[in-house]
Each structure stands twice: as C-alpha cells, then as structure tokens.
C-alpha cells in the first residue's frame, strides 16, 4: 500500500517490518497534517490518498487515528458492532441446529411465563442473536494491566475484528519508554500492522523505523 499527501509532496510505501516516523518541525504543517488525517479518518475529503496497486482506498475504513491514548476503549462502538456481526455469522453458519433448539426452548419458557398470569396475552417472538447479545451486554473483557497493554489490545481488536491495519499515533514516544516502544513495534510487525508515528520534532531513532522530516521551511528530508 502507499500513502501520499498531495499538499506537502509526501509519499510513504507501507511495507511489512517498517515503522514510519514523520517528524514535522513546522508547527502549521504539523497541525495541518494531523487535522487533515483526522477529517479523512472521519470520512471527509482531504489531501491524503491511500492506494493499493493503483486502487484508491478509503482512509476511514483502513486507518485508525489514536490521538488520545487515554481514551482508548476496547469496547468501542465500532468493535462491539463488528463483534455482534461476527458472532451472528458464526451462529448462522456453525451453530444452526443449536440455534433452532435454543429458540424453541426460549419460546417454551415464554409460554410458561405468560401462563402464570390470568390475562389473555400474546407475543411476537421475532428476535435475532445480535439483539439478544445487546440485551445482555456482550463485551470485551479488558484485562490490561498497563497503558501499553491496553494500547496493544485495542490495536489487535481493531485489526482482527474491524479489519483496520493502519494506525496513526501522534507523540507516541512521549508516553512510553524506549523499551516499551520496542515492544509495541515488535507487536505491530509480528501482526503485520502498519504503524505511523507523527512527532513535532526529530526523536531518537529506534530499530525498525523509517524516518522523514518536514523542516521549518517545509523541505522534506528522508532519513
């Protein structure tokens, strides 16, 4: 895949085993790049073009922008919605016989409940597994012990459940130690996830990174 910014002339090849680090020393360019990525992540138009073998892709479907790591939620609406869809699909394809039996038992139970009151009642039992899961609040068990673990758990869920494989994280190195950064890099590389780190200044190089700088004069320097 390739990510291009037409305004600043940036062009990144998204390849396995490589972390992209973009250091933007020009404050206006820094806010512009982050702002544009955020708008396109939300489905609006912008200067970034994501493509795969000349086919243009929607950033909003392939990219996750983590601008506030403290707001990471492993039970994000996007994750839970996709989880319901996946569980419903598995129910309809792998557990058809069990599903029929379960529905019969549930109807039998409701018949008994209705018969306990002296009223002429009727009900329409027309529900699906997704509606039932929502009523009992199926959710991800968040067992992370640290901010880094929660970050990796969130990235893994977004990748596996939602099909997102590009993650943009500004100021990543301000939150984690070098050892934690290396651990995160190893995790993303192992899972074939593309990570783009955007910083307001050049930071210490970490193994696995491929760096670019937009300096104060908007010149692009490839490291």
PDB file of C-alpha atoms in Angstrom:
ATOM      1  CA  UNK A   1       0.000   0.000   0.000  1.00  0.00           C
ATOM      2  CA  UNK A   2       1.005   3.606  -0.490  1.00  0.00           C
ATOM      3  CA  UNK A   3       0.053   6.756   1.420  1.00  0.00           C
ATOM      4  CA  UNK A   4       0.501  10.098  -0.342  1.00  0.00           C
ATOM      5  CA  UNK A   5      -0.046  13.678   0.786  1.00  0.00           C
ATOM      6  CA  UNK A   6      -0.552  15.907  -2.239  1.00  0.00           C
ATOM      7  CA  UNK A   7      -0.147  19.187  -0.325  1.00  0.00           C
ATOM      8  CA  UNK A   8       3.350  18.563   1.031  1.00  0.00           C
ATOM      9  CA  UNK A   9       4.522  16.024  -1.533  1.00  0.00           C
ATOM     10  CA  UNK A  10       4.865  13.179   0.960  1.00  0.00           C
ATOM     11  CA  UNK A  11       4.870   9.601  -0.262  1.00  0.00           C
ATOM     12  CA  UNK A  12       5.111   6.577   2.020  1.00  0.00           C
ATOM     13  CA  UNK A  13       5.274   2.934   0.988  1.00  0.00           C
ATOM     14  CA  UNK A  14       3.552   0.912   3.673  1.00  0.00           C
ATOM     15  CA  UNK A  15       5.607  -2.246   3.894  1.00  0.00           C
ATOM     16  CA  UNK A  16       5.969  -5.006   6.458  1.00  0.00           C
ATOM     17  CA  UNK A  17       8.659  -4.789   9.156  1.00  0.00           C
ATOM     18  CA  UNK A  18       8.840  -0.996   8.942  1.00  0.00           C
ATOM     19  CA  UNK A  19       7.544   1.706  11.258  1.00  0.00           C
ATOM     20  CA  UNK A  20       7.018   5.116   9.660  1.00  0.00           C
ATOM     21  CA  UNK A  21       8.091   8.084  11.776  1.00  0.00           C
ATOM     22  CA  UNK A  22       7.245  11.530  10.426  1.00  0.00           C
ATOM     23  CA  UNK A  23       8.829  14.460  12.284  1.00  0.00           C
ATOM     24  CA  UNK A  24       7.185  17.780  11.388  1.00  0.00           C
ATOM     25  CA  UNK A  25       9.134  20.780  12.684  1.00  0.00           C
ATOM     26  CA  UNK A  26       6.861  23.371  11.062  1.00  0.00           C
ATOM     27  CA  UNK A  27       4.023  23.958  13.554  1.00  0.00           C
ATOM     28  CA  UNK A  28       1.456  24.912  10.905  1.00  0.00           C
ATOM     29  CA  UNK A  29       2.267  21.844   8.824  1.00  0.00           C
ATOM     30  CA  UNK A  30       2.125  19.659  11.932  1.00  0.00           C
ATOM     31  CA  UNK A  31      -1.389  20.780  12.849  1.00  0.00           C
ATOM     32  CA  UNK A  32      -2.476  20.669   9.209  1.00  0.00           C
ATOM     33  CA  UNK A  33      -1.303  17.076   8.690  1.00  0.00           C
ATOM     34  CA  UNK A  34      -2.933  15.857  11.902  1.00  0.00           C
ATOM     35  CA  UNK A  35      -6.120  17.805  11.199  1.00  0.00           C
ATOM     36  CA  UNK A  36      -6.419  16.507   7.641  1.00  0.00           C
ATOM     37  CA  UNK A  37      -5.809  12.915   8.681  1.00  0.00           C
ATOM     38  CA  UNK A  38      -8.478  13.257  11.363  1.00  0.00           C
ATOM     39  CA  UNK A  39     -11.036  14.651   8.906  1.00  0.00           C
ATOM     40  CA  UNK A  40     -10.390  11.859   6.409  1.00  0.00           C
ATOM     41  CA  UNK A  41     -10.482   9.306   9.212  1.00  0.00           C
ATOM     42  CA  UNK A  42     -13.977  10.653   9.936  1.00  0.00           C
ATOM     43  CA  UNK A  43     -14.967  10.268   6.275  1.00  0.00           C
ATOM     44  CA  UNK A  44     -14.349  13.762   4.909  1.00  0.00           C
ATOM     45  CA  UNK A  45     -12.175  14.726   1.936  1.00  0.00           C
ATOM     46  CA  UNK A  46      -8.549  15.789   2.246  1.00  0.00           C
ATOM     47  CA  UNK A  47      -5.020  15.830   0.852  1.00  0.00           C
ATOM     48  CA  UNK A  48      -4.135  12.220   1.715  1.00  0.00           C
ATOM     49  CA  UNK A  49      -4.546   9.387  -0.780  1.00  0.00           C
ATOM     50  CA  UNK A  50      -4.315   5.755   0.294  1.00  0.00           C
ATOM     51  CA  UNK A  51      -3.922   3.237  -2.515  1.00  0.00           C
ATOM     52  CA  UNK A  52      -3.187  -0.420  -3.075  1.00  0.00           C
ATOM     53  CA  UNK A  53      -1.912  -1.369  -6.532  1.00  0.00           C
ATOM     54  CA  UNK A  54      -3.365   1.849  -8.034  1.00  0.00           C
ATOM     55  CA  UNK A  55      -6.751   1.241  -6.382  1.00  0.00           C
ATOM     56  CA  UNK A  56      -7.718   4.113  -4.091  1.00  0.00           C
ATOM     57  CA  UNK A  57      -8.912   3.067  -0.629  1.00  0.00           C
ATOM     58  CA  UNK A  58     -10.952   4.942   1.971  1.00  0.00           C
ATOM     59  CA  UNK A  59      -8.859   6.062   4.928  1.00  0.00           C
ATOM     60  CA  UNK A  60     -11.903   5.817   7.169  1.00  0.00           C
ATOM     61  CA  UNK A  61     -12.107   2.058   6.518  1.00  0.00           C
ATOM     62  CA  UNK A  62      -8.414   1.163   6.703  1.00  0.00           C
ATOM     63  CA  UNK A  63      -6.974   3.625   9.225  1.00  0.00           C
ATOM     64  CA  UNK A  64      -7.401   4.292  12.939  1.00  0.00           C
ATOM     65  CA  UNK A  65      -6.173   7.594  14.368  1.00  0.00           C
ATOM     66  CA  UNK A  66      -5.313   7.350  18.062  1.00  0.00           C
ATOM     67  CA  UNK A  67      -4.934  10.994  19.062  1.00  0.00           C
ATOM     68  CA  UNK A  68      -5.696  10.476  22.764  1.00  0.00           C
ATOM     69  CA  UNK A  69      -4.328   7.198  24.053  1.00  0.00           C
ATOM     70  CA  UNK A  70      -6.085   7.673  27.407  1.00  0.00           C
ATOM     71  CA  UNK A  71      -9.459   7.486  25.661  1.00  0.00           C
ATOM     72  CA  UNK A  72      -8.753   4.054  24.174  1.00  0.00           C
ATOM     73  CA  UNK A  73     -11.746   1.790  24.771  1.00  0.00           C
ATOM     74  CA  UNK A  74     -11.605  -1.901  23.917  1.00  0.00           C
ATOM     75  CA  UNK A  75     -15.405  -1.826  23.903  1.00  0.00           C
ATOM     76  CA  UNK A  76     -15.558   0.949  21.356  1.00  0.00           C
ATOM     77  CA  UNK A  77     -18.833   1.013  19.411  1.00  0.00           C
ATOM     78  CA  UNK A  78     -17.066   0.014  16.175  1.00  0.00           C
ATOM     79  CA  UNK A  79     -15.529  -3.043  17.817  1.00  0.00           C
ATOM     80  CA  UNK A  80     -18.735  -4.188  19.532  1.00  0.00           C
ATOM     81  CA  UNK A  81     -20.834  -3.692  16.376  1.00  0.00           C
ATOM     82  CA  UNK A  82     -18.434  -5.830  14.346  1.00  0.00           C
ATOM     83  CA  UNK A  83     -18.286  -8.365  17.182  1.00  0.00           C
ATOM     84  CA  UNK A  84     -22.077  -8.754  17.117  1.00  0.00           C
ATOM     85  CA  UNK A  85     -21.926  -9.257  13.360  1.00  0.00           C
ATOM     86  CA  UNK A  86     -19.195 -11.883  13.653  1.00  0.00           C
ATOM     87  CA  UNK A  87     -20.982 -13.814  16.423  1.00  0.00           C
ATOM     88  CA  UNK A  88     -24.249 -13.701  14.466  1.00  0.00           C
ATOM     89  CA  UNK A  89     -22.483 -15.045  11.384  1.00  0.00           C
ATOM     90  CA  UNK A  90     -20.908 -17.872  13.378  1.00  0.00           C
ATOM     91  CA  UNK A  91     -24.307 -18.688  14.886  1.00  0.00           C
ATOM     92  CA  UNK A  92     -25.961 -18.794  11.464  1.00  0.00           C
ATOM     93  CA  UNK A  93     -23.234 -20.907   9.842  1.00  0.00           C
ATOM     94  CA  UNK A  94     -21.722 -23.145  12.536  1.00  0.00           C
ATOM     95  CA  UNK A  95     -24.466 -23.487  15.146  1.00  0.00           C
ATOM     96  CA  UNK A  96     -27.655 -23.729  13.120  1.00  0.00           C
ATOM     97  CA  UNK A  97     -29.032 -26.794  14.909  1.00  0.00           C
ATOM     98  CA  UNK A  98     -28.154 -25.441  18.360  1.00  0.00           C
ATOM     99  CA  UNK A  99     -29.700 -22.095  17.428  1.00  0.00           C
ATOM    100  CA  UNK A 100     -33.023 -23.699  16.494  1.00  0.00           C
ATOM    101  CA  UNK A 101     -33.119 -25.692  19.732  1.00  0.00           C
ATOM    102  CA  UNK A 102     -32.247 -22.617  21.772  1.00  0.00           C
ATOM    103  CA  UNK A 103     -35.057 -20.601  20.179  1.00  0.00           C
ATOM    104  CA  UNK A 104     -37.545 -23.419  20.804  1.00  0.00           C
ATOM    105  CA  UNK A 105     -36.537 -23.598  24.462  1.00  0.00           C
ATOM    106  CA  UNK A 106     -36.823 -19.844  24.797  1.00  0.00           C
ATOM    107  CA  UNK A 107     -40.317 -19.818  23.286  1.00  0.00           C
ATOM    108  CA  UNK A 108     -41.324 -22.659  25.592  1.00  0.00           C
ATOM    109  CA  UNK A 109     -40.073 -20.662  28.554  1.00  0.00           C
ATOM    110  CA  UNK A 110     -42.052 -17.565  27.494  1.00  0.00           C
ATOM    111  CA  UNK A 111     -45.162 -19.689  27.102  1.00  0.00           C
ATOM    112  CA  UNK A 112     -44.779 -20.793  30.731  1.00  0.00           C
ATOM    113  CA  UNK A 113     -44.190 -17.220  31.901  1.00  0.00           C
ATOM    114  CA  UNK A 114     -47.323 -15.973  30.073  1.00  0.00           C
ATOM    115  CA  UNK A 115     -49.408 -18.805  31.516  1.00  0.00           C
ATOM    116  CA  UNK A 116     -48.655 -17.664  35.083  1.00  0.00           C
ATOM    117  CA  UNK A 117     -50.876 -14.573  34.821  1.00  0.00           C
ATOM    118  CA  UNK A 118     -54.704 -14.509  34.434  1.00  0.00           C
ATOM    119  CA  UNK A 119     -54.694 -12.426  31.248  1.00  0.00           C
ATOM    120  CA  UNK A 120     -55.270 -13.220  27.605  1.00  0.00           C
ATOM    121  CA  UNK A 121     -51.787 -12.439  26.273  1.00  0.00           C
ATOM    122  CA  UNK A 122     -49.945 -12.954  23.052  1.00  0.00           C
ATOM    123  CA  UNK A 123     -46.408 -12.111  21.991  1.00  0.00           C
ATOM    124  CA  UNK A 124     -44.386 -11.968  18.828  1.00  0.00           C
ATOM    125  CA  UNK A 125     -41.084 -13.764  19.303  1.00  0.00           C
ATOM    126  CA  UNK A 126     -39.136 -12.326  16.400  1.00  0.00           C
ATOM    127  CA  UNK A 127     -35.597 -11.589  17.519  1.00  0.00           C
ATOM    128  CA  UNK A 128     -32.070 -12.452  16.407  1.00  0.00           C
ATOM    129  CA  UNK A 129     -28.865 -13.268  18.216  1.00  0.00           C
ATOM    130  CA  UNK A 130     -27.481  -9.751  17.766  1.00  0.00           C
ATOM    131  CA  UNK A 131     -30.483  -8.225  19.584  1.00  0.00           C
ATOM    132  CA  UNK A 132     -30.158 -10.791  22.351  1.00  0.00           C
ATOM    133  CA  UNK A 133     -26.443 -10.060  22.788  1.00  0.00           C
ATOM    134  CA  UNK A 134     -27.166  -6.348  23.079  1.00  0.00           C
ATOM    135  CA  UNK A 135     -29.743  -7.026  25.786  1.00  0.00           C
ATOM    136  CA  UNK A 136     -27.205  -8.975  27.854  1.00  0.00           C
ATOM    137  CA  UNK A 137     -24.333  -6.568  27.059  1.00  0.00           C
ATOM    138  CA  UNK A 138     -21.750  -8.830  25.438  1.00  0.00           C
ATOM    139  CA  UNK A 139     -18.413  -7.016  25.640  1.00  0.00           C
ATOM    140  CA  UNK A 140     -14.645  -7.485  25.549  1.00  0.00           C
ATOM    141  CA  UNK A 141     -13.034  -8.434  28.863  1.00  0.00           C
ATOM    142  CA  UNK A 142     -10.403  -5.715  29.329  1.00  0.00           C
ATOM    143  CA  UNK A 143      -7.659  -7.361  31.383  1.00  0.00           C
ATOM    144  CA  UNK A 144      -4.817  -4.961  30.525  1.00  0.00           C
ATOM    145  CA  UNK A 145      -2.517  -4.084  33.421  1.00  0.00           C
ATOM    146  CA  UNK A 146      -0.762  -1.142  31.776  1.00  0.00           C
ATOM    147  CA  UNK A 147      -1.331   1.593  29.213  1.00  0.00           C
ATOM    148  CA  UNK A 148       0.911  -0.238  26.752  1.00  0.00           C
ATOM    149  CA  UNK A 149      -1.017  -3.498  27.155  1.00  0.00           C
ATOM    150  CA  UNK A 150      -4.292  -1.666  26.653  1.00  0.00           C
ATOM    151  CA  UNK A 151      -2.900   0.019  23.528  1.00  0.00           C
ATOM    152  CA  UNK A 152      -1.801  -3.320  22.050  1.00  0.00           C
ATOM    153  CA  UNK A 153      -5.084  -4.978  22.985  1.00  0.00           C
ATOM    154  CA  UNK A 154      -7.039  -2.176  21.292  1.00  0.00           C
ATOM    155  CA  UNK A 155      -4.882  -2.300  18.148  1.00  0.00           C
ATOM    156  CA  UNK A 156      -5.261  -6.082  18.000  1.00  0.00           C
ATOM    157  CA  UNK A 157      -9.059  -5.905  18.311  1.00  0.00           C
ATOM    158  CA  UNK A 158      -9.382  -3.167  15.705  1.00  0.00           C
ATOM    159  CA  UNK A 159      -7.200  -5.222  13.375  1.00  0.00           C
ATOM    160  CA  UNK A 160      -8.813  -8.632  13.882  1.00  0.00           C
ATOM    161  CA  UNK A 161     -12.456  -7.618  14.317  1.00  0.00           C
ATOM    162  CA  UNK A 162     -12.718  -4.421  12.259  1.00  0.00           C
ATOM    163  CA  UNK A 163     -10.092  -5.156   9.607  1.00  0.00           C
ATOM    164  CA  UNK A 164      -8.097  -1.972  10.302  1.00  0.00           C
ATOM    165  CA  UNK A 165      -4.384  -2.375   9.592  1.00  0.00           C
ATOM    166  CA  UNK A 166      -3.024   1.209   9.615  1.00  0.00           C
ATOM    167  CA  UNK A 167      -2.668   3.077  12.902  1.00  0.00           C
ATOM    168  CA  UNK A 168      -1.601   6.720  13.267  1.00  0.00           C
ATOM    169  CA  UNK A 169      -0.379   7.765  16.713  1.00  0.00           C
ATOM    170  CA  UNK A 170       0.982  11.290  17.326  1.00  0.00           C
ATOM    171  CA  UNK A 171       3.580  11.890  20.072  1.00  0.00           C
ATOM    172  CA  UNK A 172       3.863   8.175  20.793  1.00  0.00           C
ATOM    173  CA  UNK A 173       7.321   8.468  22.321  1.00  0.00           C
ATOM    174  CA  UNK A 174       6.121  10.986  24.889  1.00  0.00           C
ATOM    175  CA  UNK A 175       4.076   8.292  26.625  1.00  0.00           C
ATOM    176  CA  UNK A 176       6.331   5.244  26.608  1.00  0.00           C
ATOM    177  CA  UNK A 177       9.926   4.314  27.365  1.00  0.00           C
ATOM    178  CA  UNK A 178      12.268   3.100  24.642  1.00  0.00           C
ATOM    179  CA  UNK A 179      11.818  -0.477  25.879  1.00  0.00           C
ATOM    180  CA  UNK A 180       8.032  -0.129  25.648  1.00  0.00           C
ATOM    181  CA  UNK A 181       8.290   1.419  22.177  1.00  0.00           C
ATOM    182  CA  UNK A 182      10.388  -1.545  21.028  1.00  0.00           C
ATOM    183  CA  UNK A 183       7.788  -3.921  22.484  1.00  0.00           C
ATOM    184  CA  UNK A 184       4.998  -2.107  20.625  1.00  0.00           C
ATOM    185  CA  UNK A 185       6.987  -2.135  17.382  1.00  0.00           C
ATOM    186  CA  UNK A 186       7.648  -5.863  17.685  1.00  0.00           C
ATOM    187  CA  UNK A 187       3.939  -6.459  18.301  1.00  0.00           C
ATOM    188  CA  UNK A 188       2.813  -4.475  15.231  1.00  0.00           C
ATOM    189  CA  UNK A 189       5.473  -6.005  12.987  1.00  0.00           C
ATOM    190  CA  UNK A 190       4.628  -9.544  14.107  1.00  0.00           C
ATOM    191  CA  UNK A 191       0.925  -8.930  13.384  1.00  0.00           C
ATOM    192  CA  UNK A 192       1.639  -7.231  10.028  1.00  0.00           C
ATOM    193  CA  UNK A 193       0.156  -3.942  11.202  1.00  0.00           C
ATOM    194  CA  UNK A 194       1.313  -0.638   9.737  1.00  0.00           C
ATOM    195  CA  UNK A 195       2.195   1.985  12.338  1.00  0.00           C
ATOM    196  CA  UNK A 196       2.674   5.676  11.539  1.00  0.00           C
ATOM    197  CA  UNK A 197       4.144   7.854  14.292  1.00  0.00           C
ATOM    198  CA  UNK A 198       3.917  11.640  13.899  1.00  0.00           C
ATOM    199  CA  UNK A 199       6.129  13.830  16.088  1.00  0.00           C
ATOM    200  CA  UNK A 200       6.644  17.642  16.316  1.00  0.00           C
ATOM    201  CA  UNK A 201      10.437  17.181  16.288  1.00  0.00           C
ATOM    202  CA  UNK A 202      13.021  14.534  15.443  1.00  0.00           C
ATOM    203  CA  UNK A 203      13.295  11.862  18.116  1.00  0.00           C
ATOM    204  CA  UNK A 204      15.905   9.235  18.917  1.00  0.00           C
ATOM    205  CA  UNK A 205      15.957   6.524  16.262  1.00  0.00           C
ATOM    206  CA  UNK A 206      14.627   3.104  17.269  1.00  0.00           C
ATOM    207  CA  UNK A 207      15.344  -0.065  15.318  1.00  0.00           C
ATOM    208  CA  UNK A 208      12.667  -0.771  12.717  1.00  0.00           C
ATOM    209  CA  UNK A 209      11.881   2.879  11.988  1.00  0.00           C
ATOM    210  CA  UNK A 210      11.988   4.620   8.626  1.00  0.00           C
ATOM    211  CA  UNK A 211      12.038   8.381   9.150  1.00  0.00           C
ATOM    212  CA  UNK A 212      11.091  11.532   7.299  1.00  0.00           C
ATOM    213  CA  UNK A 213      11.372  15.159   8.389  1.00  0.00           C
ATOM    214  CA  UNK A 214       9.411  18.188   7.266  1.00  0.00           C
ATOM    215  CA  UNK A 215      11.626  21.013   8.460  1.00  0.00           C
ATOM    216  CA  UNK A 216      10.596  24.564   9.318  1.00  0.00           C
ATOM    217  CA  UNK A 217      10.997  25.590   5.656  1.00  0.00           C
ATOM    218  CA  UNK A 218       8.757  22.707   4.549  1.00  0.00           C
ATOM    219  CA  UNK A 219      11.665  20.837   2.986  1.00  0.00           C
ATOM    220  CA  UNK A 220      11.314  17.057   3.105  1.00  0.00           C
ATOM    221  CA  UNK A 221      14.290  15.082   4.368  1.00  0.00           C
ATOM    222  CA  UNK A 222      14.293  11.308   4.073  1.00  0.00           C
ATOM    223  CA  UNK A 223      16.436   9.671   6.737  1.00  0.00           C
TER     224      UNK A 223
END
